[in-house]
């Protein structure tokens, strides 16, 4: 198991094929070295709050960005977003919702809960690759996080 | 969808030898995704039709309905290692085709979620009062945490990742909608790793 404290990008995605495509986009830009994939909302929350099998992780080493799907087993993306943004220990972690949902209520609720960005996955693969690599480059190299 | 699936199949069958392992793996991903997408479209069409279609009520012979659904599922899946115990079931008034859909979903779920158990067992029984009949199906599968019970019957709601168990989260939403159209209720009880019991009631007129 790689060092969980070095994770720069947390992908929360239950579909392994979707996760593979995102990884491929990040890999094209050499951004995929410190990526961790959580497969449902419950696992994501355990990661954020260093519980369960993530007990050894330090909450002071947050990822630089989280790519959060909305449709997730057990605890959905909006519930994860709410829990993370409500807690002072995790509220500053940049969260980008990456979803196929263009539904207005989802978008409104995500912004109301404090999402840092909302991206609708393009169906076209080239556009998807572009969107994911721009996202990765922006949050890892351009954005200045709280130290 | 059919064209994508068919042409990918042609690609892997006729040109599979020219592709390397990764190429063949990718063909496999395309095929499995088109099948899943086809199932999702069918389920969503079913789900949306349920709101409007007329009900054709008759007295349902639940014993033969449940047995035939069970038989068709274990035959196609080759999952005959499931031990099943079906008690004598009360009859009830309802729509034969819709109740068949209910049992199809509940039985396939019970088979799916108990498939990791070395000796899967499914029991089906009923109990009647003057006002309604309640049907139960229990399995000794993975169960679920009751914390999530309110989500079970929602559209697209799943309690397992696709890696653990395939599914699109529409089945139980269909079950709930059908039972509600009959004027009944759906219930679920479970414990993680100890199996689940689903039940539904149908009012007697």
Tab-separated table of C-alpha atoms in Angstrom:
chain	number	residue	atom	x	y	z
A	1	UNK	CA	0.000	0.000	0.000
A	2	UNK	CA	1.404	3.376	-0.938
A	3	UNK	CA	1.826	6.258	1.466
A	4	UNK	CA	-1.651	7.589	2.161
A	5	UNK	CA	-0.219	10.824	3.528
A	6	UNK	CA	1.292	11.596	0.127
A	7	UNK	CA	-2.020	11.381	-1.740
A	8	UNK	CA	-2.444	14.505	-3.875
A	9	UNK	CA	-5.587	13.590	-5.743
A	10	UNK	CA	-8.458	11.669	-4.172
A	11	UNK	CA	-10.860	10.244	-6.722
A	12	UNK	CA	-14.219	9.148	-5.314
A	13	UNK	CA	-15.722	6.933	-7.996
A	14	UNK	CA	-17.423	3.554	-7.774
A	15	UNK	CA	-17.257	2.616	-11.447
A	16	UNK	CA	-13.815	1.098	-12.129
A	17	UNK	CA	-14.010	1.932	-15.829
A	18	UNK	CA	-14.744	5.601	-15.171
A	19	UNK	CA	-11.904	5.673	-12.662
A	20	UNK	CA	-9.565	4.115	-15.231
A	21	UNK	CA	-10.438	6.813	-17.775
A	22	UNK	CA	-9.786	9.589	-15.260
A	23	UNK	CA	-6.469	7.992	-14.306
A	24	UNK	CA	-5.518	7.773	-17.961
A	25	UNK	CA	-6.155	11.504	-18.421
A	26	UNK	CA	-4.070	12.346	-15.360
A	27	UNK	CA	-1.306	9.969	-16.407
A	28	UNK	CA	-1.009	11.780	-19.761
A	29	UNK	CA	0.136	14.792	-17.750
A	30	UNK	CA	2.218	12.863	-15.219
A	31	UNK	CA	-0.285	13.725	-12.524
A	32	UNK	CA	-1.229	10.183	-11.594
A	33	UNK	CA	1.584	9.304	-9.202
A	34	UNK	CA	-0.165	10.114	-5.959
A	35	UNK	CA	-3.738	9.234	-6.638
A	36	UNK	CA	-6.039	7.278	-4.374
A	37	UNK	CA	-9.419	5.952	-5.469
A	38	UNK	CA	-12.221	5.575	-2.924
A	39	UNK	CA	-15.018	3.385	-4.233
A	40	UNK	CA	-17.970	4.675	-2.262
A	41	UNK	CA	-18.982	7.562	-0.064
A	42	UNK	CA	-18.378	5.653	3.163
A	43	UNK	CA	-14.793	4.837	2.150
A	44	UNK	CA	-14.248	8.470	1.101
A	45	UNK	CA	-15.396	9.733	4.512
A	46	UNK	CA	-13.131	7.214	6.248
A	47	UNK	CA	-10.267	8.606	4.150
A	48	UNK	CA	-11.107	12.254	4.901
A	49	UNK	CA	-11.487	11.705	8.620
A	50	UNK	CA	-8.720	9.085	8.958
A	51	UNK	CA	-10.987	6.358	10.259
A	52	UNK	CA	-11.055	2.597	9.818
A	53	UNK	CA	-8.327	1.384	7.483
A	54	UNK	CA	-7.170	4.996	7.101
A	55	UNK	CA	-6.526	5.409	10.822
A	56	UNK	CA	-2.796	5.834	10.174
A	57	UNK	CA	-3.342	8.746	7.810
A	58	UNK	CA	-2.840	12.239	9.197
A	59	UNK	CA	-5.714	14.670	8.788
A	60	UNK	CA	-3.052	17.384	8.419
A	61	UNK	CA	-1.954	15.988	5.063
A	62	UNK	CA	-5.033	16.617	2.954
A	63	UNK	CA	-5.124	15.887	-0.767
A	64	UNK	CA	-4.650	18.896	-3.057
A	65	UNK	CA	-7.910	18.180	-4.780
A	66	UNK	CA	-10.771	15.718	-4.580
A	67	UNK	CA	-12.656	14.586	-7.678
A	68	UNK	CA	-16.053	13.559	-6.332
A	69	UNK	CA	-18.703	11.620	-8.222
A	70	UNK	CA	-22.308	12.166	-7.106
A	71	UNK	CA	-23.857	8.762	-7.707
A	72	UNK	CA	-22.156	6.546	-5.151
A	73	UNK	CA	-23.167	3.473	-3.174
A	74	UNK	CA	-24.097	3.871	0.513
A	75	UNK	CA	-23.338	7.567	1.034
A	76	UNK	CA	-23.786	9.737	-2.055
A	77	UNK	CA	-21.508	12.512	-3.249
A	78	UNK	CA	-23.606	15.383	-1.907
A	79	UNK	CA	-23.647	13.789	1.553
A	80	UNK	CA	-19.860	13.380	1.426
A	81	UNK	CA	-19.511	17.009	0.348
A	82	UNK	CA	-21.725	18.180	3.213
A	83	UNK	CA	-19.794	16.220	5.837
A	84	UNK	CA	-16.413	17.450	4.592
A	85	UNK	CA	-17.430	21.105	4.263
A	86	UNK	CA	-19.134	21.144	7.667
A	87	UNK	CA	-16.058	20.012	9.558
A	88	UNK	CA	-13.450	22.725	10.278
A	89	UNK	CA	-10.664	20.150	9.922
A	90	UNK	CA	-11.556	19.343	6.322
A	91	UNK	CA	-13.595	22.285	5.024
A	92	UNK	CA	-10.663	23.849	3.149
A	93	UNK	CA	-9.910	20.789	1.014
A	94	UNK	CA	-10.764	21.695	-2.585
A	95	UNK	CA	-13.577	19.494	-3.840
A	96	UNK	CA	-14.553	19.282	-7.469
A	97	UNK	CA	-17.743	17.430	-8.290
A	98	UNK	CA	-17.128	15.406	-11.455
A	99	UNK	CA	-20.362	13.861	-12.619
A	100	UNK	CA	-22.589	13.093	-15.556
A	101	UNK	CA	-25.472	14.910	-13.833
A	102	UNK	CA	-26.350	18.235	-15.389
A	103	UNK	CA	-29.442	18.452	-13.178
A	104	UNK	CA	-30.054	21.898	-11.778
A	105	UNK	CA	-30.968	20.725	-8.234
A	106	UNK	CA	-27.682	18.774	-7.952
A	107	UNK	CA	-25.658	21.761	-9.153
A	108	UNK	CA	-27.459	24.204	-6.829
A	109	UNK	CA	-27.110	21.954	-3.817
A	110	UNK	CA	-23.436	21.301	-4.511
A	111	UNK	CA	-22.685	25.043	-4.606
A	112	UNK	CA	-24.819	25.662	-1.530
A	113	UNK	CA	-22.753	23.060	0.316
A	114	UNK	CA	-19.540	24.827	-0.695
A	115	UNK	CA	-18.192	22.850	-3.635
A	116	UNK	CA	-15.110	24.461	-5.193
A	117	UNK	CA	-16.013	23.551	-8.741
A	118	UNK	CA	-18.620	21.510	-10.600
A	119	UNK	CA	-17.688	19.709	-13.795
A	120	UNK	CA	-20.059	17.753	-16.029
A	121	UNK	CA	-18.106	14.926	-17.664
A	122	UNK	CA	-18.086	15.403	-21.441
A	123	UNK	CA	-19.302	12.327	-23.317
A	124	UNK	CA	-16.711	12.882	-26.049
A	125	UNK	CA	-13.479	11.185	-24.959
A	126	UNK	CA	-11.096	13.884	-26.231
A	127	UNK	CA	-13.070	16.553	-24.454
A	128	UNK	CA	-13.128	14.375	-21.343
A	129	UNK	CA	-9.329	13.941	-21.454
A	130	UNK	CA	-8.917	17.699	-21.884
A	131	UNK	CA	-11.261	18.506	-19.023
A	132	UNK	CA	-9.595	16.054	-16.637
A	133	UNK	CA	-6.045	17.140	-17.464
A	134	UNK	CA	-6.945	20.832	-17.152
A	135	UNK	CA	-8.509	20.066	-13.793
A	136	UNK	CA	-5.474	18.149	-12.591
A	137	UNK	CA	-3.007	20.774	-13.797
A	138	UNK	CA	-5.004	23.635	-12.312
A	139	UNK	CA	-5.475	22.193	-8.830
A	140	UNK	CA	-2.033	20.629	-8.527
A	141	UNK	CA	0.163	23.252	-10.121
A	142	UNK	CA	-1.665	26.585	-10.347
A	143	UNK	CA	-3.948	26.755	-7.331
A	144	UNK	CA	-2.357	27.912	-4.079
A	145	UNK	CA	-3.705	25.897	-1.148
A	146	UNK	CA	-3.743	26.857	2.537
A	147	UNK	CA	-0.451	25.718	4.030
B	1	UNK	CA	-26.345	0.080	-28.258
B	2	UNK	CA	-26.797	-3.159	-30.121
B	3	UNK	CA	-24.550	-1.914	-32.923
B	4	UNK	CA	-21.764	-0.975	-30.519
B	5	UNK	CA	-22.012	-4.337	-28.825
B	6	UNK	CA	-22.180	-6.301	-32.079
B	7	UNK	CA	-19.318	-4.532	-33.827
B	8	UNK	CA	-17.103	-4.803	-30.777
B	9	UNK	CA	-17.884	-8.497	-30.675
B	10	UNK	CA	-16.950	-8.778	-34.369
B	11	UNK	CA	-13.763	-6.842	-33.662
B	12	UNK	CA	-12.706	-9.150	-30.848
B	13	UNK	CA	-13.794	-12.368	-32.566
B	14	UNK	CA	-12.376	-11.688	-36.008
B	15	UNK	CA	-9.447	-9.434	-35.170
B	16	UNK	CA	-8.765	-10.609	-31.612
B	17	UNK	CA	-5.584	-12.365	-32.660
B	18	UNK	CA	-4.201	-9.130	-34.097
B	19	UNK	CA	-4.890	-7.279	-30.872
B	20	UNK	CA	-2.611	-7.623	-27.886
B	21	UNK	CA	-3.844	-8.419	-24.368
B	22	UNK	CA	-4.658	-4.782	-23.585
B	23	UNK	CA	-6.598	-4.433	-26.854
B	24	UNK	CA	-8.678	-7.474	-26.013
B	25	UNK	CA	-9.249	-6.251	-22.459
B	26	UNK	CA	-10.565	-2.951	-23.810
B	27	UNK	CA	-12.948	-4.803	-26.163
B	28	UNK	CA	-14.209	-6.692	-23.115
B	29	UNK	CA	-14.836	-3.423	-21.254
B	30	UNK	CA	-16.820	-2.048	-24.215
B	31	UNK	CA	-18.942	-5.183	-24.402
B	32	UNK	CA	-19.712	-5.358	-20.683
B	33	UNK	CA	-20.556	-1.650	-20.609
B	34	UNK	CA	-22.972	-1.891	-23.539
B	35	UNK	CA	-24.726	-4.810	-21.831
B	36	UNK	CA	-25.020	-2.821	-18.591
B	37	UNK	CA	-26.262	0.233	-20.469
B	38	UNK	CA	-28.844	-1.893	-22.287
B	39	UNK	CA	-30.090	-3.274	-18.969
B	40	UNK	CA	-30.241	0.212	-17.515
B	41	UNK	CA	-32.311	1.478	-20.455
B	42	UNK	CA	-34.712	-1.478	-20.154
B	43	UNK	CA	-35.059	-1.007	-16.395
B	44	UNK	CA	-35.660	2.725	-16.691
B	45	UNK	CA	-38.252	2.168	-19.428
B	46	UNK	CA	-39.980	-0.375	-17.184
B	47	UNK	CA	-39.808	2.002	-14.269
B	48	UNK	CA	-41.323	4.910	-16.177
B	49	UNK	CA	-44.070	2.757	-17.720
B	50	UNK	CA	-45.075	1.586	-14.237
B	51	UNK	CA	-46.429	5.017	-13.446
B	52	UNK	CA	-48.924	4.962	-16.275
B	53	UNK	CA	-49.752	1.429	-17.409
B	54	UNK	CA	-53.181	0.053	-16.580
B	55	UNK	CA	-53.411	-2.623	-13.922
B	56	UNK	CA	-54.972	-5.930	-14.897
B	57	UNK	CA	-56.177	-7.362	-11.623
B	58	UNK	CA	-56.911	-11.012	-10.991
B	59	UNK	CA	-56.452	-13.504	-8.181
B	60	UNK	CA	-52.788	-14.509	-8.330
B	61	UNK	CA	-51.629	-18.055	-7.688
B	62	UNK	CA	-48.477	-17.035	-5.831
B	63	UNK	CA	-47.204	-20.582	-5.401
B	64	UNK	CA	-46.907	-21.218	-9.095
B	65	UNK	CA	-45.759	-17.661	-9.867
B	66	UNK	CA	-42.884	-17.773	-7.376
B	67	UNK	CA	-41.856	-21.283	-8.363
B	68	UNK	CA	-41.780	-20.413	-12.055
B	69	UNK	CA	-39.766	-17.217	-11.480
B	70	UNK	CA	-37.333	-19.124	-9.308
B	71	UNK	CA	-36.991	-21.886	-11.856
B	72	UNK	CA	-36.344	-19.511	-14.763
B	73	UNK	CA	-33.664	-17.670	-12.814
B	74	UNK	CA	-31.769	-20.681	-11.569
B	75	UNK	CA	-31.921	-22.309	-14.988
B	76	UNK	CA	-30.413	-19.390	-16.875
B	77	UNK	CA	-27.815	-18.599	-14.253
B	78	UNK	CA	-26.776	-22.159	-13.574
B	79	UNK	CA	-26.838	-21.155	-9.934
B	80	UNK	CA	-28.639	-24.272	-8.811
B	81	UNK	CA	-26.371	-24.561	-5.777
B	82	UNK	CA	-28.826	-22.216	-4.052
B	83	UNK	CA	-30.906	-24.093	-1.512
B	84	UNK	CA	-34.439	-22.771	-1.613
B	85	UNK	CA	-37.333	-23.338	0.734
B	86	UNK	CA	-40.700	-22.102	-0.472
B	87	UNK	CA	-43.556	-22.429	2.028
B	88	UNK	CA	-47.144	-22.627	0.946
B	89	UNK	CA	-47.961	-19.061	-0.167
B	90	UNK	CA	-51.289	-17.289	0.212
B	91	UNK	CA	-52.939	-16.073	-2.973
B	92	UNK	CA	-53.718	-12.385	-3.371
B	93	UNK	CA	-55.387	-10.020	-5.828
B	94	UNK	CA	-53.010	-8.186	-8.133
B	95	UNK	CA	-51.499	-7.731	-11.575
B	96	UNK	CA	-49.789	-10.950	-12.658
B	97	UNK	CA	-47.152	-9.323	-14.910
B	98	UNK	CA	-46.250	-6.664	-12.359
B	99	UNK	CA	-46.002	-9.107	-9.456
B	100	UNK	CA	-43.831	-11.332	-11.633
B	101	UNK	CA	-41.513	-8.338	-12.046
B	102	UNK	CA	-41.460	-7.916	-8.261
B	103	UNK	CA	-40.457	-11.548	-7.676
B	104	UNK	CA	-37.946	-11.409	-10.503
B	105	UNK	CA	-36.187	-8.531	-8.799
B	106	UNK	CA	-36.387	-9.891	-5.266
B	107	UNK	CA	-35.313	-13.403	-6.216
B	108	UNK	CA	-32.455	-12.253	-8.447
B	109	UNK	CA	-31.251	-9.973	-5.640
B	110	UNK	CA	-31.400	-12.825	-3.123
B	111	UNK	CA	-29.400	-15.050	-5.494
B	112	UNK	CA	-26.910	-12.290	-6.303
B	113	UNK	CA	-26.217	-11.120	-2.764
B	114	UNK	CA	-25.931	-14.641	-1.342
B	115	UNK	CA	-23.697	-15.875	-4.174
B	116	UNK	CA	-20.518	-15.379	-2.094
B	117	UNK	CA	-21.823	-17.650	0.633
B	118	UNK	CA	-20.462	-21.196	0.304
B	119	UNK	CA	-23.951	-22.606	0.899
B	120	UNK	CA	-26.498	-19.971	-0.126
B	121	UNK	CA	-30.010	-20.419	1.212
B	122	UNK	CA	-33.187	-18.575	0.311
B	123	UNK	CA	-36.546	-18.887	2.068
B	124	UNK	CA	-39.872	-17.563	0.868
B	125	UNK	CA	-43.034	-17.520	2.969
B	126	UNK	CA	-46.186	-15.526	3.551
B	127	UNK	CA	-48.502	-14.548	6.348
B	128	UNK	CA	-52.053	-13.318	6.085
B	129	UNK	CA	-54.402	-11.216	8.167
B	130	UNK	CA	-57.991	-10.314	7.354
B	131	UNK	CA	-56.805	-7.128	5.672
B	132	UNK	CA	-53.638	-8.097	3.811
B	133	UNK	CA	-51.104	-10.723	2.839
B	134	UNK	CA	-47.416	-10.155	3.468
B	135	UNK	CA	-44.754	-12.048	1.525
B	136	UNK	CA	-41.208	-12.536	2.773
B	137	UNK	CA	-37.972	-13.540	1.093
B	138	UNK	CA	-34.818	-13.985	3.104
B	139	UNK	CA	-31.286	-14.946	2.162
B	140	UNK	CA	-28.048	-15.632	4.001
B	141	UNK	CA	-25.987	-13.277	1.845
B	142	UNK	CA	-23.953	-10.152	2.537
B	143	UNK	CA	-26.911	-8.192	3.927
B	144	UNK	CA	-26.494	-4.468	4.519
B	145	UNK	CA	-26.153	-1.956	7.307
B	146	UNK	CA	-29.604	-0.817	8.476
B	147	UNK	CA	-28.201	2.743	8.595
B	148	UNK	CA	-28.834	2.812	4.831
B	149	UNK	CA	-32.303	1.248	4.854
B	150	UNK	CA	-34.075	4.440	3.779
B	151	UNK	CA	-32.003	4.521	0.597
B	152	UNK	CA	-32.651	0.966	-0.527
B	153	UNK	CA	-35.746	1.635	-2.586
B	154	UNK	CA	-34.557	4.873	-4.228
B	155	UNK	CA	-33.750	5.009	-7.946
B	156	UNK	CA	-30.011	4.564	-8.647
B	157	UNK	CA	-29.367	3.971	-4.965
B	158	UNK	CA	-26.911	1.190	-4.361
B	159	UNK	CA	-25.287	-0.126	-1.222
B	160	UNK	CA	-22.518	-2.021	-3.017
B	161	UNK	CA	-19.906	-0.995	-5.546
B	162	UNK	CA	-20.124	-2.481	-9.042
B	163	UNK	CA	-16.900	-4.342	-8.263
B	164	UNK	CA	-18.578	-6.133	-5.352
B	165	UNK	CA	-21.916	-6.788	-7.046
B	166	UNK	CA	-23.133	-5.611	-10.424
B	167	UNK	CA	-26.344	-3.664	-10.618
B	168	UNK	CA	-27.806	-0.311	-11.572
B	169	UNK	CA	-29.894	0.547	-8.546
B	170	UNK	CA	-33.244	0.440	-10.328
B	171	UNK	CA	-34.577	-2.999	-9.294
B	172	UNK	CA	-35.856	-2.220	-5.803
B	173	UNK	CA	-37.260	1.127	-6.980
B	174	UNK	CA	-39.362	-0.877	-9.462
B	175	UNK	CA	-40.459	-3.229	-6.662
B	176	UNK	CA	-41.549	-0.345	-4.448
B	177	UNK	CA	-43.448	1.394	-7.219
B	178	UNK	CA	-45.339	-1.783	-8.149
B	179	UNK	CA	-46.249	-2.607	-4.552
B	180	UNK	CA	-47.363	0.948	-3.879
B	181	UNK	CA	-49.580	0.794	-6.964
B	182	UNK	CA	-51.206	-2.262	-5.382
B	183	UNK	CA	-51.786	-0.209	-2.238
B	184	UNK	CA	-49.156	-2.148	-0.301
B	185	UNK	CA	-45.848	-1.419	1.423
B	186	UNK	CA	-42.286	-2.731	1.124
B	187	UNK	CA	-39.958	-3.465	4.017
B	188	UNK	CA	-36.381	-4.611	4.447
B	189	UNK	CA	-34.384	-5.879	7.346
B	190	UNK	CA	-30.800	-6.958	7.364
B	191	UNK	CA	-27.542	-7.171	9.156
B	192	UNK	CA	-24.164	-6.843	7.461
B	193	UNK	CA	-22.824	-10.297	6.470
B	194	UNK	CA	-25.847	-12.004	8.009
B	195	UNK	CA	-28.329	-11.803	5.183
B	196	UNK	CA	-31.397	-9.787	4.380
B	197	UNK	CA	-35.163	-10.205	4.528
B	198	UNK	CA	-37.365	-8.265	2.137
B	199	UNK	CA	-41.116	-8.240	2.486
B	200	UNK	CA	-44.116	-6.625	0.900
B	201	UNK	CA	-47.786	-6.466	1.758
B	202	UNK	CA	-50.739	-6.589	-0.597
B	203	UNK	CA	-54.108	-5.472	0.744
B	204	UNK	CA	-57.083	-7.825	0.354
B	205	UNK	CA	-60.096	-6.100	-1.102
